[in-house]
Amino acid sequence: MLKDKIKSLAKAYKEEVIQNRRHLHSHPELSYQEFETAKFVKSKLEEIGIESLEQKATTGWTALIKGKNPDKKVIALRADMDALPIIEANEVSYKSQNPGVMHACGHDAHTASLLGAAKILNEVKDQFEGTIKLIFQPGEEVAPGGASYMIKDGALNNPRPNGIIGQHVMPFIPAGKVGFRQGIYMASADELYVTVKGKGGHGAMPETLIDPVLIASHMIVALQQVISRAASPKIPSVLSFGRVEALGATNVIPNEVKIQGTFRTLNEEWRAKAHQKMLQIAKGIVEGMGGEVDFEIRKGYPFLQNDPELTARATEAAREYLGEENVIDLDIWMAAEDFAYYSQEIDGCFYRLGTRNEAKGIVSGVHTPTFDIEEDALEIGAGLMAWLAVAELQKA
Ligand SMILES: [Zn+2]
Ligand SMILES: [Zn+2]
């Protein structure tokens, strides 16, 4: 059976996938600067014997693995390749060699897993019908997102995939398990950059000033009404301000206050309305108190919707591969992910690969200096991805 063949290949190539992951982990590159990573991916694909590489979005690749009857159906598998500006705190043999840059979101694992899946799929290509498109993308971590550039550069054309599957590590799920969710899964995320302008001066003479600190404080409190009053209680939303910069002193009121925050939700219509509402409230409060406001909303990724049917089929295929007990249901996750761009174009399924191992102390969240993965999970990372693609082609 093809499933068992894929399993045995995943076992056979596990060590190689781990070595590739370690190489990538020790040579992390920031978003849109994945030049060495792209070279590495290219050399590995060529080593496997996969031709038809197309360079996309400068540091990205697409490539095809054609089975029998290649035009029948096309399924895309996607991995992201970029790292984060974090100083790694793990003392491991494969520790980051690029100071201040770290694979703290597991994109090294995604890239190594997809290379492993490619090797497996290339070896069994006479045993399935259809085509598998590999997508290695840059810049997942930084807006506007490498996925949007890949799409602009034609990654979803010639041939256009019928569906796309993406995998992401999850440190809250034990290694050995994976998680799926049909429908809405992750949030849209917009960055807010606000400047409240007033008139600074001596803190002892407030009557001669327009105090931007007090105005900004009122504005921050008032803006929470967007969540508590304007938003439907049926649509999750979150508004958080993480940076407030008022560079005065005990007796100095500054001229302006700079504020940064994030707005996240799961509904595009409400997202647009919320933007208007935030601008309206901010303007009303600030101008009402005599100040001026510059309220910039930088739109980030859209919300991520998993196609219910594709995801149901993938979940079923994962159960066949891993057993019922190792496939769990995921809850909504208010982080954002640029895979959302693909899933707005074609049917998408974004699932989670468990990488936690409490016994070894591998428990840190993504985007932290102590993030790491249980590497045993990479056998599933490569094998399951290969199987999901083949299973979806078979269910055509
Ligand atoms: Zn991340
Ligand atoms: Zn990530």
XYZ file of N, CA, C and O and ligand atoms in Angstrom, residues 84 105 107 140-141 168 366-367, ligand 1:
33
model
N 13.573 34.892 12.625
C 13.158 36.086 13.377
C 14.357 36.815 14.001
O 15.383 36.195 14.280
N 10.293 30.211 14.988
C 8.887 29.915 14.650
C 8.793 28.561 13.942
O 7.750 28.172 13.447
N 10.192 27.590 11.114
C 10.162 27.563 9.644
C 11.298 26.697 9.087
O 11.200 26.203 7.967
N 7.434 35.067 5.706
C 6.119 34.902 6.363
C 5.946 35.868 7.520
O 4.841 36.298 7.822
N 7.057 36.226 8.182
C 6.957 36.968 9.442
C 6.742 38.471 9.283
O 6.416 39.137 10.252
N 2.371 23.791 10.181
C 3.120 24.656 11.108
C 3.333 23.926 12.422
O 2.412 23.298 12.945
N 6.428 29.651 20.400
C 7.111 30.216 19.235
C 7.426 31.686 19.508
O 6.793 32.326 20.350
N 8.413 32.192 18.824
C 8.880 33.587 18.961
C 9.521 33.858 20.329
O 9.523 34.994 20.791
Zn 6.048 33.262 13.512
